Short mmCIF file of C-alpha atoms and ligand atoms in Angstrom, two decimals:
data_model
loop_
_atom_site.label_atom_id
_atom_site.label_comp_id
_atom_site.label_asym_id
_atom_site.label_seq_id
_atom_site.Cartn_x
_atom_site.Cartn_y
_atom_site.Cartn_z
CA UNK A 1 101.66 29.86 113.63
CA UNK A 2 99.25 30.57 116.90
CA UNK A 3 99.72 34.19 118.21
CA UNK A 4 101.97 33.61 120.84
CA UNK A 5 104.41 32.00 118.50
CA UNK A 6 104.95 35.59 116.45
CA UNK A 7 108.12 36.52 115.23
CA UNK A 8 109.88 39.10 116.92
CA UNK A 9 112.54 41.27 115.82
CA UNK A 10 115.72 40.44 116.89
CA UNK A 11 117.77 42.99 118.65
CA UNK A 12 117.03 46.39 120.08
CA UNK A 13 118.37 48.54 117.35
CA UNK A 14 116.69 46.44 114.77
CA UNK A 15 113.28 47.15 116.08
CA UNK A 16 114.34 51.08 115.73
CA UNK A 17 115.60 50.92 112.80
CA UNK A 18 112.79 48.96 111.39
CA UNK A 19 110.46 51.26 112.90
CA UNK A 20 112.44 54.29 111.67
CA UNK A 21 112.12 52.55 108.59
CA UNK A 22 108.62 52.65 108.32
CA UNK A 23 108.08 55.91 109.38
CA UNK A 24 110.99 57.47 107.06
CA UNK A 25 110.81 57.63 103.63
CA UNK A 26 108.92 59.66 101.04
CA UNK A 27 106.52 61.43 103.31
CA UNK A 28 109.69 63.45 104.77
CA UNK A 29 111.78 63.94 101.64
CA UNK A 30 109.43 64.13 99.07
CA UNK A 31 106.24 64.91 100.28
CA UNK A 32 107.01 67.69 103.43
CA UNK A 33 109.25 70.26 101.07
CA UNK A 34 106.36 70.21 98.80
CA UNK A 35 103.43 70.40 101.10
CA UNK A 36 105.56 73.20 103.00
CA UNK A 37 105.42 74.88 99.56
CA UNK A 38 101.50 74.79 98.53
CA UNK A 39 100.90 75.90 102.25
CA UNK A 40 102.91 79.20 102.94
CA UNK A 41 106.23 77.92 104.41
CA UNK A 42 107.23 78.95 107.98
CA UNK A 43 103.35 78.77 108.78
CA UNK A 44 102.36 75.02 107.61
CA UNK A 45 106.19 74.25 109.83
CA UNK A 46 105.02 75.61 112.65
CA UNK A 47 101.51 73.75 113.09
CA UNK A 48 102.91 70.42 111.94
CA UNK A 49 105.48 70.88 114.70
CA UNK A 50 102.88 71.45 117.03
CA UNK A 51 100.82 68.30 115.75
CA UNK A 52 103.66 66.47 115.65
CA UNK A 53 104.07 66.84 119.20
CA UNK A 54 100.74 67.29 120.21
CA UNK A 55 98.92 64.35 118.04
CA UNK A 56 101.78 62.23 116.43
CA UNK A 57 103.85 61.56 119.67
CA UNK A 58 100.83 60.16 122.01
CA UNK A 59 99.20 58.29 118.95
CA UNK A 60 102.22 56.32 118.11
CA UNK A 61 102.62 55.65 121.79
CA UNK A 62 99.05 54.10 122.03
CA UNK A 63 99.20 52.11 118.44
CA UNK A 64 102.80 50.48 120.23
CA UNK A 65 100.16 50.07 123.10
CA UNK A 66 97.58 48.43 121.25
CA UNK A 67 100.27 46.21 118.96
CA UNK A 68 102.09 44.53 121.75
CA UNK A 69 99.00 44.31 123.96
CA UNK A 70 97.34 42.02 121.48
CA UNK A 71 100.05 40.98 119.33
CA UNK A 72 98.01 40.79 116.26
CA UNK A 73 97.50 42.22 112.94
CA UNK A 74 95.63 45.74 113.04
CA UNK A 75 92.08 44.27 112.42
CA UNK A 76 92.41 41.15 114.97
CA UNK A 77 93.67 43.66 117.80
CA UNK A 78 90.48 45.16 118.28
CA UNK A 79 89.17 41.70 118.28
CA UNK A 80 91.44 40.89 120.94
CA UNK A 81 90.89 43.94 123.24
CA UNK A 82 87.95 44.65 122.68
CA UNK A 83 86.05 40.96 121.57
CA UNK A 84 82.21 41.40 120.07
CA UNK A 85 82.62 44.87 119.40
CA UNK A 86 82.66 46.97 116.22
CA UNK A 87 85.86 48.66 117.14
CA UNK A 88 87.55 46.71 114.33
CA UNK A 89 86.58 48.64 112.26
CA UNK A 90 89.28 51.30 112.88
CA UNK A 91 91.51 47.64 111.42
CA UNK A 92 89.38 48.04 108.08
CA UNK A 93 90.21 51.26 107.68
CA UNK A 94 94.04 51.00 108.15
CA UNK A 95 93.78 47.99 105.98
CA UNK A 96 92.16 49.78 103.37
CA UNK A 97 94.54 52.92 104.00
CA UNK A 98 97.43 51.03 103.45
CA UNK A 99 96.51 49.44 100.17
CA UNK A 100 95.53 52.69 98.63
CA UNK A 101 98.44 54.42 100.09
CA UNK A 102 100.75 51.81 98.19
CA UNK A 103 98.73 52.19 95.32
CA UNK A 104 100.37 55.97 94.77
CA UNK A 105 103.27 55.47 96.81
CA UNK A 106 104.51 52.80 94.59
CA UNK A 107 104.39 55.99 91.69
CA UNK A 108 106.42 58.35 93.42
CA UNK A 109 109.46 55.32 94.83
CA UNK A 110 108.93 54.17 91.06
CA UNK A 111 110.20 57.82 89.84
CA UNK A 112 113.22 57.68 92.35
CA UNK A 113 114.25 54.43 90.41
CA UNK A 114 113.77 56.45 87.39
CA UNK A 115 116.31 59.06 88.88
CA UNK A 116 118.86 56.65 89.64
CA UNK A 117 118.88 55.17 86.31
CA UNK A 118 119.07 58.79 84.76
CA UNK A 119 122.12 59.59 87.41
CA UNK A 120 123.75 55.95 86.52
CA UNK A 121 123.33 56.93 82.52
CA UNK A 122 124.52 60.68 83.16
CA UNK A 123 121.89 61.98 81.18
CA UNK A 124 121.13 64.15 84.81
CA UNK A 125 123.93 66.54 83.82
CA UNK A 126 124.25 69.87 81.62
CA UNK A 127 120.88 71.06 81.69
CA UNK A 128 119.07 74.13 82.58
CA UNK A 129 116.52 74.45 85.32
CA UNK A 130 113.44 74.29 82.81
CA UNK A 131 114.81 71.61 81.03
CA UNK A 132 115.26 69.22 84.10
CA UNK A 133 111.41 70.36 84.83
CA UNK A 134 110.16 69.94 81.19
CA UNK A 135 111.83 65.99 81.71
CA UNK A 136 110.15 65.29 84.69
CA UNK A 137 106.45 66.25 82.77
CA UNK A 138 107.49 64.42 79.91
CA UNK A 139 108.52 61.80 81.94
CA UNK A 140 105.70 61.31 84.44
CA UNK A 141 102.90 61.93 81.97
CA UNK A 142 103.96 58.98 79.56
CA UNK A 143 102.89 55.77 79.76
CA UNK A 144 104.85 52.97 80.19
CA UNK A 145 107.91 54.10 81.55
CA UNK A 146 106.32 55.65 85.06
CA UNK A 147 104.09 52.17 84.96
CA UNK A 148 107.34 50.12 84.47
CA UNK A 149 109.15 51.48 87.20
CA UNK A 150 105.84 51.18 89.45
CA UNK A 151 105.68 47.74 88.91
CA UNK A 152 109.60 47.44 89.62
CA UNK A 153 108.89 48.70 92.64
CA UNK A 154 106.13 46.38 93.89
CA UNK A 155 108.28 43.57 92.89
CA UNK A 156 111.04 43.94 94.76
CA UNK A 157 108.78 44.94 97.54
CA UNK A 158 106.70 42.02 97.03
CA UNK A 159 109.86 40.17 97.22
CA UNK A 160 110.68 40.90 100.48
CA UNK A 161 107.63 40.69 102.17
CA UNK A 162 107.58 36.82 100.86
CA UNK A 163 111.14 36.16 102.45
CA UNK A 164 109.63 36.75 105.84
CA UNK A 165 109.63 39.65 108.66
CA UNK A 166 112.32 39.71 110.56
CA UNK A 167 114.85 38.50 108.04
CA UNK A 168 114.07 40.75 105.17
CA UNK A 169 112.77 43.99 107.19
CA UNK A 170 115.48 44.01 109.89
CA UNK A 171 118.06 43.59 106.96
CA UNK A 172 117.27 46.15 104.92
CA UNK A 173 116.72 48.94 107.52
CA UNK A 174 119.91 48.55 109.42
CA UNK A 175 122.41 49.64 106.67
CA UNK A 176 120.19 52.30 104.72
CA UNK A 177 118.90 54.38 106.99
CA UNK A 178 121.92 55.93 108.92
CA UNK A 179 123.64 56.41 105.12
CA UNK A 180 120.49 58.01 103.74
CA UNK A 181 120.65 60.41 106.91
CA UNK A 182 124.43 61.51 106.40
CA UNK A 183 124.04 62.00 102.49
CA UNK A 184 121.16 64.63 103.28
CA UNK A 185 123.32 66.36 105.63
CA UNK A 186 125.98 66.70 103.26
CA UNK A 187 124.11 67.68 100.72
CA UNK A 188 122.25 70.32 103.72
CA UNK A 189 125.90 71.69 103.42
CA UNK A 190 125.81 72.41 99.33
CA UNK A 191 122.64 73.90 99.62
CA UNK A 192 123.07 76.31 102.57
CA UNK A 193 126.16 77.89 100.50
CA UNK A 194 123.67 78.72 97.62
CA UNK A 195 122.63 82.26 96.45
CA UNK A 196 119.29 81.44 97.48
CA UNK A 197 119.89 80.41 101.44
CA UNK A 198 118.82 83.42 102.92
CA UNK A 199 115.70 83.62 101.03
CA UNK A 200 115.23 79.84 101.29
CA UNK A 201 115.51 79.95 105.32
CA UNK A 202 113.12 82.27 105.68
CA UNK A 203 111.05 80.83 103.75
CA UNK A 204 110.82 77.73 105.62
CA UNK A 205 111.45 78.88 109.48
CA UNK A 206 109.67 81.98 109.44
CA UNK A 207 106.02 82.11 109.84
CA UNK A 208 103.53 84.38 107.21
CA UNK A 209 100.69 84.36 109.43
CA UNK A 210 98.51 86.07 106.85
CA UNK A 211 99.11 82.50 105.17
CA UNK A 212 97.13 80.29 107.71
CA UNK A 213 94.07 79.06 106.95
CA UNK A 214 92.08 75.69 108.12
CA UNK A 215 93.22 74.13 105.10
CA UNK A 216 97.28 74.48 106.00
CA UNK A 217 95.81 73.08 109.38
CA UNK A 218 94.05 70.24 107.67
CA UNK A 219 97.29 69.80 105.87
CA UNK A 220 99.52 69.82 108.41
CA UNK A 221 97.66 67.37 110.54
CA UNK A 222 97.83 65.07 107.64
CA UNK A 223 101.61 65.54 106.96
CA UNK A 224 102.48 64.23 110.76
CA UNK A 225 99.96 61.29 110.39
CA UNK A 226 101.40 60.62 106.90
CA UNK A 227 105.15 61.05 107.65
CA UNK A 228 104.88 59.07 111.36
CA UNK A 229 102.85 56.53 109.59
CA UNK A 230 100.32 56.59 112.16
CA UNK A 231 96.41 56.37 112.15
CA UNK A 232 96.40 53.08 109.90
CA UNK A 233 97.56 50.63 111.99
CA UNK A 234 100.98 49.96 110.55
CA UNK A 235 102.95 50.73 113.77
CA UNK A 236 100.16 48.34 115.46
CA UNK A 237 101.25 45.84 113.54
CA UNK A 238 104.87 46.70 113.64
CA UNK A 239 104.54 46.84 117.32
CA UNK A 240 102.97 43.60 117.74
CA UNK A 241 106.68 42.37 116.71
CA UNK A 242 108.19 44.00 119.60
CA UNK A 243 109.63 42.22 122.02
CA UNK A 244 108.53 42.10 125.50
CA UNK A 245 111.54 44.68 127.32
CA UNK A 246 111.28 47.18 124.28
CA UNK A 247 110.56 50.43 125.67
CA UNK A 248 107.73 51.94 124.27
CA UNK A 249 108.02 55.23 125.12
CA UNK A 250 111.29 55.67 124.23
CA UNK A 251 111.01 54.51 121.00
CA UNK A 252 108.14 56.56 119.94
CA UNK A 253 109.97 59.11 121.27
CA UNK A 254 113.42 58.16 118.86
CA UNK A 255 111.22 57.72 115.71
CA UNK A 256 109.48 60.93 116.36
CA UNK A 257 112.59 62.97 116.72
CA UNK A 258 114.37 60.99 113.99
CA UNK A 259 111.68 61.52 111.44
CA UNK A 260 111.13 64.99 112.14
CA UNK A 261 115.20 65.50 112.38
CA UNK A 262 115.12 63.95 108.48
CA UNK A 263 112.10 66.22 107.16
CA UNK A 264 113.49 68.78 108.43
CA UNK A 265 116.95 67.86 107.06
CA UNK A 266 114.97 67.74 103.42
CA UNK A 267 113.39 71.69 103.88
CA UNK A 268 116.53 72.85 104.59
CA UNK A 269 118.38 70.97 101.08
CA UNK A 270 115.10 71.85 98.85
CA UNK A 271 114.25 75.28 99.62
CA UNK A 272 117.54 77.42 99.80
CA UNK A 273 118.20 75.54 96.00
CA UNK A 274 114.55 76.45 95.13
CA UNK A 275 115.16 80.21 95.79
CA UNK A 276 117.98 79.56 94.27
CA UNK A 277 117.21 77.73 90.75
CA UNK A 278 114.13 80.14 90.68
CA UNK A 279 111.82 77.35 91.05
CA UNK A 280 108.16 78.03 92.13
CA UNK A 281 108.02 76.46 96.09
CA UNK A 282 104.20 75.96 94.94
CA UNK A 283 105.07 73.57 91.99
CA UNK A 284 103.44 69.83 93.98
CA UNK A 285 104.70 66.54 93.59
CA UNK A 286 107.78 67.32 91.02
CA UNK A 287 109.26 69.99 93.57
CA UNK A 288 111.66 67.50 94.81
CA UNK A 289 112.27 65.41 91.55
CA UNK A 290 113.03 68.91 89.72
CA UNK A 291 115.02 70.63 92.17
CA UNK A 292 117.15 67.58 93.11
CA UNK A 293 118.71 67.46 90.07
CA UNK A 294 120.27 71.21 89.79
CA UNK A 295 121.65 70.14 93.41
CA UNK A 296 123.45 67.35 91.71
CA UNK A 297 124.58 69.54 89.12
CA UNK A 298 126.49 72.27 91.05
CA UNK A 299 128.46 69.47 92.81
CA UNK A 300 131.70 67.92 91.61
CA UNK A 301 130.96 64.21 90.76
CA UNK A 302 127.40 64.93 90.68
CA UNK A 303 126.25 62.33 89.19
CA UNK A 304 127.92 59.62 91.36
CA UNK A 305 126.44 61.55 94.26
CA UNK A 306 122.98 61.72 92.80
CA UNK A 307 122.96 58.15 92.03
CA UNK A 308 124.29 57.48 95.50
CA UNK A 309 121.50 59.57 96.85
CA UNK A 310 118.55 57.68 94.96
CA UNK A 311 119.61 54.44 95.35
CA UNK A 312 118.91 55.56 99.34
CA UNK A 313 115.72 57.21 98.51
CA UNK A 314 114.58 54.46 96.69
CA UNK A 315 115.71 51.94 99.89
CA UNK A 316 114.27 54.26 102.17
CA UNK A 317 110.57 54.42 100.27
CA UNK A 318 111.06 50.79 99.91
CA UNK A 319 111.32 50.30 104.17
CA UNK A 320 108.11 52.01 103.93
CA UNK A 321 106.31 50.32 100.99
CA UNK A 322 107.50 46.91 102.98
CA UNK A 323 105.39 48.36 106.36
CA UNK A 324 102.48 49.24 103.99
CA UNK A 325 102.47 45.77 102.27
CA UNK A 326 102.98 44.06 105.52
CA UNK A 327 99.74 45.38 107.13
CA UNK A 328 97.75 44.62 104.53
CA UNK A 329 99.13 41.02 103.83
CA UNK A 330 99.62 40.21 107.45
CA UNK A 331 95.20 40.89 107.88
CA UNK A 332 94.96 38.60 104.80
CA UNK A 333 97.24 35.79 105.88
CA UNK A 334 95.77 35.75 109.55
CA UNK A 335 92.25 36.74 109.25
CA UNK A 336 91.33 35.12 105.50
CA UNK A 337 93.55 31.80 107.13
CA UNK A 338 95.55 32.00 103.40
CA UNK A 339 98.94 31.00 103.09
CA UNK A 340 101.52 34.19 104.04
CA UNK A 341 102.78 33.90 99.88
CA UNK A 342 99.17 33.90 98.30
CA UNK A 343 98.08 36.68 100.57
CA UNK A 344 101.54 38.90 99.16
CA UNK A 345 100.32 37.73 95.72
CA UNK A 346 97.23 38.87 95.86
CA UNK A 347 98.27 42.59 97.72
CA UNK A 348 100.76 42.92 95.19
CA UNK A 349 98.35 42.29 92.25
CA UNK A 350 95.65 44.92 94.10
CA UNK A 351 98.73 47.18 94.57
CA UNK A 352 99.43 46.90 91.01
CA UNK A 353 96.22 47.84 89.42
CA UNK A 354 96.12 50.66 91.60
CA UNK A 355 99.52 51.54 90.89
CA UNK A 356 98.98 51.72 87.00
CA UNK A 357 96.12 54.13 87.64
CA UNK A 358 97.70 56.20 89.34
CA UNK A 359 100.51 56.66 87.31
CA UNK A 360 98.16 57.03 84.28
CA UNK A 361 96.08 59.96 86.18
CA UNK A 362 99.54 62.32 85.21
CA UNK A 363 99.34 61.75 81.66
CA UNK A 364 96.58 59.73 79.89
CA UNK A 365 93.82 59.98 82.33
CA UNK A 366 94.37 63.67 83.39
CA UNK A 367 90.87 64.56 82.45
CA UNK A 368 89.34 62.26 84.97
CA UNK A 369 89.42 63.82 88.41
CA UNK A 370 87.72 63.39 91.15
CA UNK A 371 86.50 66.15 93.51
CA UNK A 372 88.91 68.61 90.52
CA UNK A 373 91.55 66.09 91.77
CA UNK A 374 93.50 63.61 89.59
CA UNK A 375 93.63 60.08 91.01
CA UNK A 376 97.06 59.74 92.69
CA UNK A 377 96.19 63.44 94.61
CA UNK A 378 92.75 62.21 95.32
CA UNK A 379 94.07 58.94 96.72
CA UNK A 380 96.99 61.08 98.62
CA UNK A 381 93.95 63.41 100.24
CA UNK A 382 91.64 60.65 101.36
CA UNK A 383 94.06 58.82 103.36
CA UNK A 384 96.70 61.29 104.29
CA UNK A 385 93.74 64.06 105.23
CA UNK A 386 90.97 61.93 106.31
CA UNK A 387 91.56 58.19 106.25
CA UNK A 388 94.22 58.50 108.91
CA UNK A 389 93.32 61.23 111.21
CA UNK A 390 89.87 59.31 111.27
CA UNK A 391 92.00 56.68 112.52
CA UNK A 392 93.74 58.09 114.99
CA UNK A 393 91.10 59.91 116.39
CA UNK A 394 89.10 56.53 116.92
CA UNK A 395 92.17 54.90 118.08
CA UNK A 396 92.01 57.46 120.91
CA UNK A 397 88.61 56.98 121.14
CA UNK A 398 88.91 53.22 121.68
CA UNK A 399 92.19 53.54 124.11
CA UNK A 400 90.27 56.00 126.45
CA UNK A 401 87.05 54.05 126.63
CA UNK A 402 88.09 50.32 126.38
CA UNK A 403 90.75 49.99 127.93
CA UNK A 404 91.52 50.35 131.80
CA UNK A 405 94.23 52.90 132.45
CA UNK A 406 95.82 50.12 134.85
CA UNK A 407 96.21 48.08 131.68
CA UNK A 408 97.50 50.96 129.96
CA UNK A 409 100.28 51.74 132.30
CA UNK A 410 101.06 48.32 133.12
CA UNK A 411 101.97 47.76 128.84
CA UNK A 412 103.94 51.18 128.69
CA UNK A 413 106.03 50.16 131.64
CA UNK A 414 106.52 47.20 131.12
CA UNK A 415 105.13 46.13 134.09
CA UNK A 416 106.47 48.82 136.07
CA UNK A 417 110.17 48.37 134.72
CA UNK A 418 110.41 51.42 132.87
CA UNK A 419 109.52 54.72 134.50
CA UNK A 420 106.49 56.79 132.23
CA UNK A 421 106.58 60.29 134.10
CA UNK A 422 103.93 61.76 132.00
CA UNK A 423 101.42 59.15 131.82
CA UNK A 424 98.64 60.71 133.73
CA UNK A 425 98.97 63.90 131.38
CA UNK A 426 99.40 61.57 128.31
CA UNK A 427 96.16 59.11 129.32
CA UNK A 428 94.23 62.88 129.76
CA UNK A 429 95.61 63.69 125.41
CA UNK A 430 94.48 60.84 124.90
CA UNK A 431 91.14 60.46 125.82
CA UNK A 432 90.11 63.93 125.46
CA UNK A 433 92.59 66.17 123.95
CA UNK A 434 92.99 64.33 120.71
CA UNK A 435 90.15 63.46 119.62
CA UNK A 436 88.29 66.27 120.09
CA UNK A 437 91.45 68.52 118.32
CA UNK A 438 91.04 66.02 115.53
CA UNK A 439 87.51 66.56 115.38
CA UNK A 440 87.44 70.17 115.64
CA UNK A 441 89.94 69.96 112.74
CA UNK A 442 87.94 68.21 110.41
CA UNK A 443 84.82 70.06 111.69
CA UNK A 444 86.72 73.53 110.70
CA UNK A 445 87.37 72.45 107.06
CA UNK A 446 83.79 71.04 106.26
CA UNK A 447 83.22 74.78 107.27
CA UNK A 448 80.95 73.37 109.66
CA UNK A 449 82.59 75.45 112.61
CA UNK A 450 81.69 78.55 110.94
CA UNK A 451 78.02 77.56 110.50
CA UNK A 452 77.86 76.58 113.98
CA UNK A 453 79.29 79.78 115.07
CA UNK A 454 76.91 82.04 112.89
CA UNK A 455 74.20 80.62 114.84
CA UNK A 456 75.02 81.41 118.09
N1 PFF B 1 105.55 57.34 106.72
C1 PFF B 1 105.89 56.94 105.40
C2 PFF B 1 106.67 58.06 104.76
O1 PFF B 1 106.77 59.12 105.36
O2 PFF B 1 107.15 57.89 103.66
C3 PFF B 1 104.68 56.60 104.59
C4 PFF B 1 103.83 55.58 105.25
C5 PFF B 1 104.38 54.34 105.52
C6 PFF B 1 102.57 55.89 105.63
C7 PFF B 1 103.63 53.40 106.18
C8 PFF B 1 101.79 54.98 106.30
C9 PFF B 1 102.35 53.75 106.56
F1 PFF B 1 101.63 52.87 107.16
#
């Protein structure tokens, strides 16, 4: 298929949802409550609001930018914008992201199907708060359970990706995301009539400034790129499906609000139950997976409802582990010229031995860390923390020195059919306001900033 032939997605709300899709999933309901724990609550809200808005919003507008511009994979776009030059190398990097991300992601969406099968047995019900935490170690640090589920889970996603874009993508997204977003509101509703709301609330909206430090920053930073899935080239290559009247703007706009609407939704049903259930906000990956489940059980039905809500979880990570694999198999099948299926086959097998791995590194291989972290966290930190925000801070980089601000506007308006009120303020983030933040950021937790300071 030549370039110009690329499949598009085929209506309007399909290319939010899909987009949505991508950018909702684990990252806001299983990994924000539990980075909002480790980093002092209201304080680590607060500064990935302000990224959100300040980083997240004008990145994702330039990746749509640089997707529909050159209508390529992430690697081949800087080959098309910018031909001869090294800037491709910001693809190789997203690439690279993307696989490893899937590598632990695939862990965590395996443990939802876990969940659901637990809910759909009823063996989720009649226990105590340390029991439903001692299952989830016992669980997650054995071995072939956590692996079989993994590998579930890059099946079906496997699956997909093999049936083609716009019919599998556009399928999936349309039904499961607007159910997945009322279930967390009514389950918002049981947990803000808990003991533990007050507590809970001001956990999560009110800042502890004697909590900040560069590392919540750091962490922060990487929440927004992680949950907006931006800084990899994923909504590059979604983009680079978009049709050509899809406003750009606008949409970044919807997915930001939408995504940050959902993790927001997920604080506010984890902590109040937290406070509640006496569970420690600080407790990591688990938080979610152990505090879900004494939810579940102060509802009537609550196993129906916990199955229900897993069954979205586990569609939701899935819209996102179908982005992931799509970036890496769509470089393969157009750069390596190899069949669309072979290149899947061969991502999926990657994915897999990764997957295993990481799975392993909470039980069997917990004595092999890297940098005092165990695989799946090291693999988390690299991309989420320094992988991505490299990214996007080259991606900014590249927009504001390669590419004409004529050009720019002229792709963000669609040719001038779509008003962009902002865009000389936006074009100024962009080249300078970003990148050096970003910079500054990383500069601040290598301690560097310090030095520098000490010597003048
Ligand atoms: N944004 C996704 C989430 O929050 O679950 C994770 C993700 C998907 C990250 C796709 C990066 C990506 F390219």
């Amino acid at each position: 298929m030549s370039k110009n032939e690329r499949v598009t997605f085929g209506s309007k709300i399909g290319v939010i949802l899909a987009t949505v899709g991508c950018a909702v999933g684990l990252g806001s309901i299983w990994r924000f409550p539990y980075m909002v724990g480790e980093n002092g609550g209201g304080v680590f809200l607060l500064v990935f609001m302000l990224c959100t808005l300040l980083l997240g919003l004008p990145i994702m507008i330039t990746e749509f930018f640089i997707g529909r511009r050159s209508r390529s994979n992430v690697a081949g776009a800087f080959k098309t914008l910018a031909p001869g030059s090294h800037w491709s190398l910001i693809g190789y990097n997203g690439v690279l992201a993307a696989f490893l991300i899937l590598g632990f992601y695939s862990v965590v969406s395996g443990w939802t199907l876990e969940y659901m099968w637990q809910a759909l047995t009823g063996s989720l019900s009649g226990k105590t708060t340390a029991e439903f935490a001692a299952d989830f170690e016992s669980f997650s640090s054995s071995v072939f359970r956590p692996i079989g589920w993994t590998l579930v889970f890059i099946a079906m996603t496997h699956i997909i990706i093999v049936s083609g874009v716009e019919k599998g993508i556009e399928r999936a997204s349309k039904i499961m995301m607007p159910a997945l977003f009322l279930i967390l509101l009514l389950l918002c509703v049981r947990s803000l009539t808990l003991p533990g709301v007050k507590e809970g609330l001001a956990f999560l909206f009110k800042p502890d400034f004697s909590q900040f430090s560069s590392s919540v920053v750091l962490s922060a930073m990487g929440q927004t790129f992680f949950s907006l899935s931006i800084g990899m080239g994923c909504l590059i290559t979604y983009s680079s499906y978009f049709g050509k009247d899809t406003n750009l703007q606008m949409t970044a706009v919807q997915v930001t609000v939408l995504n940050t609407l959902v993790a927001l939704l997920a604080g506010i049903m984890i902590f109040p139950a937290v406070f509640s259930f006496g569970i420690e906000p600080t407790a990591g990956p688990e938080l979610v997976f152990i505090t879900l489940p004494n939810i579940f059980a102060q509802i009537p039905l609550g196993n129906v409802w916990s199955f229900i809500f897993f069954i979205l979880l586990a569609l939701a990570a899935l819209t996102s582990t179908i982005s992931l694999h799509e970036v890496v198999t769509a470089y393969v099948h157009e750069e390596y010229h190899m069949t669309r299926k072979k290149a899947a086959w061969l991502v999926s097998l990657g994915v897999g031995v990764i997957g295993i791995f990481c799975s392993l590194s909470f039980g069997l291989l917990k004595e092999y860390t890297i940098g005092g972290l165990i695989l799946f966290d090291a693999l988390d930190y690299l991309t989420a923390k320094i992988m991505m925000p490299l990214g996007g801070m080259l991606i900014c980089i590249f927009v504001g020195k390669r590419i004409e601000k004529k050009v720019l506007k002229e792709e963000l308006t669609n040719k001038g059919s779509v008003a962009f009120y902002f865009f000389n303020t936006y074009a100024f983030f962009i080249k300078y306001i970003a990148p050096v933040a970003i910079g500054l950021i990383f500069l601040n937790e290598l301690g560097l900033l310090k030095k520098l300071a000490e010597l003048f």
